[in-house]
Amino acid sequence: HVPDEIDVRKIRQKFNMTQAVFARTFGFSLASVRHWEQRRRKPEGAARAYLQVIDKEPDAVRRALSS
């Protein structure tokens, strides 16, 4: 299930990361993270699904990105 809304700031803060570190770690642009957190834009489609996976299975995402 991909939620209609997702709280990017809450996910990022859960991992105690700055916006820059969160963006770099998971492959987002810093501008996108800032826009999402300031609610000027919202993550669409695949980005929302990816953020959901980051929230629920961050270690799996890190493993996948490290190979």
Short mmCIF file of N, CA and C in Angstrom, two decimals:
data_model
loop_
_atom_site.label_atom_id
_atom_site.label_comp_id
_atom_site.label_asym_id
_atom_site.label_seq_id
_atom_site.Cartn_x
_atom_site.Cartn_y
_atom_site.Cartn_z
N HIS A 1 0.84 -1.19 0.00
CA HIS A 1 0.00 0.00 0.00
C HIS A 1 0.87 1.24 0.00
N VAL A 2 0.66 2.11 -0.97
CA VAL A 2 1.38 3.39 -1.04
C VAL A 2 0.45 4.47 -0.51
N PRO A 3 0.83 5.13 0.56
CA PRO A 3 -0.05 6.15 1.14
C PRO A 3 -0.18 7.37 0.23
N ASP A 4 -1.30 8.07 0.35
CA ASP A 4 -1.51 9.29 -0.43
C ASP A 4 -0.62 10.42 0.07
N GLU A 5 -0.38 10.44 1.36
CA GLU A 5 0.47 11.46 1.99
C GLU A 5 1.57 10.77 2.76
N ILE A 6 2.74 11.40 2.80
CA ILE A 6 3.85 10.82 3.56
C ILE A 6 4.63 11.97 4.20
N ASP A 7 4.99 11.80 5.45
CA ASP A 7 5.68 12.84 6.21
C ASP A 7 7.19 12.62 6.10
N VAL A 8 7.80 13.29 5.16
CA VAL A 8 9.23 13.11 4.90
C VAL A 8 10.06 13.55 6.10
N ARG A 9 9.70 14.66 6.71
CA ARG A 9 10.45 15.15 7.88
C ARG A 9 10.43 14.10 8.99
N LYS A 10 9.30 13.50 9.25
CA LYS A 10 9.18 12.49 10.30
C LYS A 10 10.08 11.28 10.00
N ILE A 11 10.10 10.85 8.76
CA ILE A 11 10.96 9.73 8.37
C ILE A 11 12.42 10.10 8.57
N ARG A 12 12.80 11.27 8.08
CA ARG A 12 14.20 11.71 8.20
C ARG A 12 14.61 11.84 9.66
N GLN A 13 13.77 12.44 10.47
CA GLN A 13 14.10 12.63 11.88
C GLN A 13 14.16 11.31 12.65
N LYS A 14 13.39 10.34 12.20
CA LYS A 14 13.41 9.01 12.81
C LYS A 14 14.83 8.43 12.76
N PHE A 15 15.57 8.77 11.71
CA PHE A 15 16.93 8.26 11.54
C PHE A 15 17.99 9.27 11.98
N ASN A 16 17.52 10.38 12.57
CA ASN A 16 18.42 11.41 13.10
C ASN A 16 19.41 11.90 12.05
N MET A 17 18.89 12.18 10.85
CA MET A 17 19.72 12.66 9.74
C MET A 17 19.37 14.10 9.40
N THR A 18 20.37 14.83 8.97
CA THR A 18 20.10 16.14 8.41
C THR A 18 19.45 15.95 7.04
N GLN A 19 18.89 17.01 6.50
CA GLN A 19 18.32 16.93 5.16
C GLN A 19 19.38 16.51 4.15
N ALA A 20 20.56 17.08 4.27
CA ALA A 20 21.63 16.78 3.32
C ALA A 20 22.05 15.31 3.39
N VAL A 21 22.20 14.79 4.58
CA VAL A 21 22.61 13.38 4.75
C VAL A 21 21.50 12.45 4.26
N PHE A 22 20.26 12.75 4.58
CA PHE A 22 19.13 11.94 4.13
C PHE A 22 19.10 11.91 2.60
N ALA A 23 19.22 13.07 1.99
CA ALA A 23 19.19 13.16 0.52
C ALA A 23 20.33 12.35 -0.08
N ARG A 24 21.52 12.53 0.41
CA ARG A 24 22.69 11.83 -0.13
C ARG A 24 22.59 10.32 0.10
N THR A 25 22.16 9.91 1.27
CA THR A 25 22.07 8.49 1.61
C THR A 25 21.10 7.73 0.72
N PHE A 26 19.96 8.38 0.42
CA PHE A 26 18.90 7.67 -0.30
C PHE A 26 18.72 8.14 -1.74
N GLY A 27 19.60 9.01 -2.22
CA GLY A 27 19.60 9.36 -3.64
C GLY A 27 18.61 10.43 -4.06
N PHE A 28 18.17 11.25 -3.12
CA PHE A 28 17.29 12.37 -3.46
C PHE A 28 18.11 13.63 -3.63
N SER A 29 17.57 14.60 -4.34
CA SER A 29 18.23 15.89 -4.35
C SER A 29 17.87 16.60 -3.05
N LEU A 30 18.79 17.41 -2.56
CA LEU A 30 18.54 18.17 -1.34
C LEU A 30 17.34 19.10 -1.55
N ALA A 31 17.23 19.67 -2.73
CA ALA A 31 16.10 20.55 -3.02
C ALA A 31 14.77 19.82 -2.89
N SER A 32 14.70 18.58 -3.38
CA SER A 32 13.46 17.81 -3.27
C SER A 32 13.09 17.58 -1.81
N VAL A 33 14.05 17.18 -1.00
CA VAL A 33 13.78 16.94 0.42
C VAL A 33 13.27 18.23 1.07
N ARG A 34 13.90 19.34 0.78
CA ARG A 34 13.46 20.62 1.35
C ARG A 34 12.04 20.98 0.91
N HIS A 35 11.76 20.83 -0.37
CA HIS A 35 10.42 21.14 -0.88
C HIS A 35 9.36 20.25 -0.22
N TRP A 36 9.66 18.96 -0.09
CA TRP A 36 8.71 18.04 0.52
C TRP A 36 8.45 18.41 1.97
N GLU A 37 9.52 18.71 2.70
CA GLU A 37 9.36 19.01 4.12
C GLU A 37 8.65 20.35 4.34
N GLN A 38 8.84 21.28 3.44
CA GLN A 38 8.18 22.58 3.57
C GLN A 38 6.81 22.58 2.91
N ARG A 39 6.42 21.42 2.40
CA ARG A 39 5.11 21.19 1.77
C ARG A 39 4.84 22.10 0.57
N ARG A 40 5.93 22.52 -0.09
CA ARG A 40 5.78 23.24 -1.35
C ARG A 40 5.48 22.28 -2.48
N ARG A 41 5.95 21.05 -2.30
CA ARG A 41 5.68 19.95 -3.23
C ARG A 41 5.45 18.70 -2.41
N LYS A 42 4.87 17.69 -3.06
CA LYS A 42 4.74 16.41 -2.36
C LYS A 42 5.35 15.32 -3.22
N PRO A 43 5.92 14.30 -2.58
CA PRO A 43 6.49 13.20 -3.33
C PRO A 43 5.39 12.53 -4.16
N GLU A 44 5.71 12.21 -5.38
CA GLU A 44 4.75 11.57 -6.28
C GLU A 44 5.11 10.11 -6.49
N GLY A 45 4.12 9.30 -6.81
CA GLY A 45 4.27 7.92 -7.25
C GLY A 45 5.42 7.13 -6.66
N ALA A 46 6.41 6.89 -7.48
CA ALA A 46 7.53 6.03 -7.09
C ALA A 46 8.30 6.60 -5.90
N ALA A 47 8.44 7.92 -5.83
CA ALA A 47 9.16 8.53 -4.70
C ALA A 47 8.42 8.25 -3.40
N ARG A 48 7.09 8.34 -3.44
CA ARG A 48 6.29 8.05 -2.24
C ARG A 48 6.45 6.59 -1.83
N ALA A 49 6.43 5.69 -2.79
CA ALA A 49 6.62 4.27 -2.50
C ALA A 49 8.03 4.02 -1.92
N TYR A 50 9.03 4.64 -2.52
CA TYR A 50 10.41 4.50 -2.05
C TYR A 50 10.55 5.03 -0.62
N LEU A 51 9.94 6.16 -0.34
CA LEU A 51 9.99 6.72 1.02
C LEU A 51 9.32 5.78 2.02
N GLN A 52 8.26 5.12 1.60
CA GLN A 52 7.59 4.15 2.46
C GLN A 52 8.53 2.98 2.78
N VAL A 53 9.26 2.51 1.79
CA VAL A 53 10.21 1.43 2.01
C VAL A 53 11.35 1.90 2.92
N ILE A 54 11.84 3.11 2.69
CA ILE A 54 12.88 3.67 3.56
C ILE A 54 12.39 3.69 5.00
N ASP A 55 11.15 4.11 5.20
CA ASP A 55 10.58 4.20 6.55
C ASP A 55 10.48 2.82 7.21
N LYS A 56 10.07 1.81 6.45
CA LYS A 56 9.82 0.49 7.02
C LYS A 56 11.03 -0.45 7.01
N GLU A 57 11.88 -0.32 5.98
CA GLU A 57 13.01 -1.25 5.82
C GLU A 57 14.29 -0.50 5.41
N PRO A 58 14.75 0.42 6.24
CA PRO A 58 15.91 1.23 5.86
C PRO A 58 17.19 0.42 5.61
N ASP A 59 17.38 -0.63 6.37
CA ASP A 59 18.59 -1.44 6.19
C ASP A 59 18.59 -2.14 4.84
N ALA A 60 17.43 -2.61 4.40
CA ALA A 60 17.34 -3.25 3.09
C ALA A 60 17.67 -2.24 1.98
N VAL A 61 17.20 -1.02 2.13
CA VAL A 61 17.51 0.01 1.15
C VAL A 61 19.00 0.31 1.13
N ARG A 62 19.59 0.44 2.30
CA ARG A 62 21.03 0.71 2.37
C ARG A 62 21.84 -0.42 1.74
N ARG A 63 21.44 -1.66 2.02
CA ARG A 63 22.14 -2.81 1.41
C ARG A 63 22.01 -2.78 -0.10
N ALA A 64 20.83 -2.51 -0.58
CA ALA A 64 20.60 -2.48 -2.03
C ALA A 64 21.40 -1.38 -2.69
N LEU A 65 21.52 -0.25 -2.04
CA LEU A 65 22.25 0.88 -2.63
C LEU A 65 23.76 0.73 -2.51
N SER A 66 24.23 -0.10 -1.62
CA SER A 66 25.67 -0.23 -1.42
C SER A 66 26.32 -1.21 -2.38
N SER A 67 25.53 -2.00 -3.10
CA SER A 67 26.12 -2.99 -4.00
C SER A 67 26.38 -2.45 -5.38
#
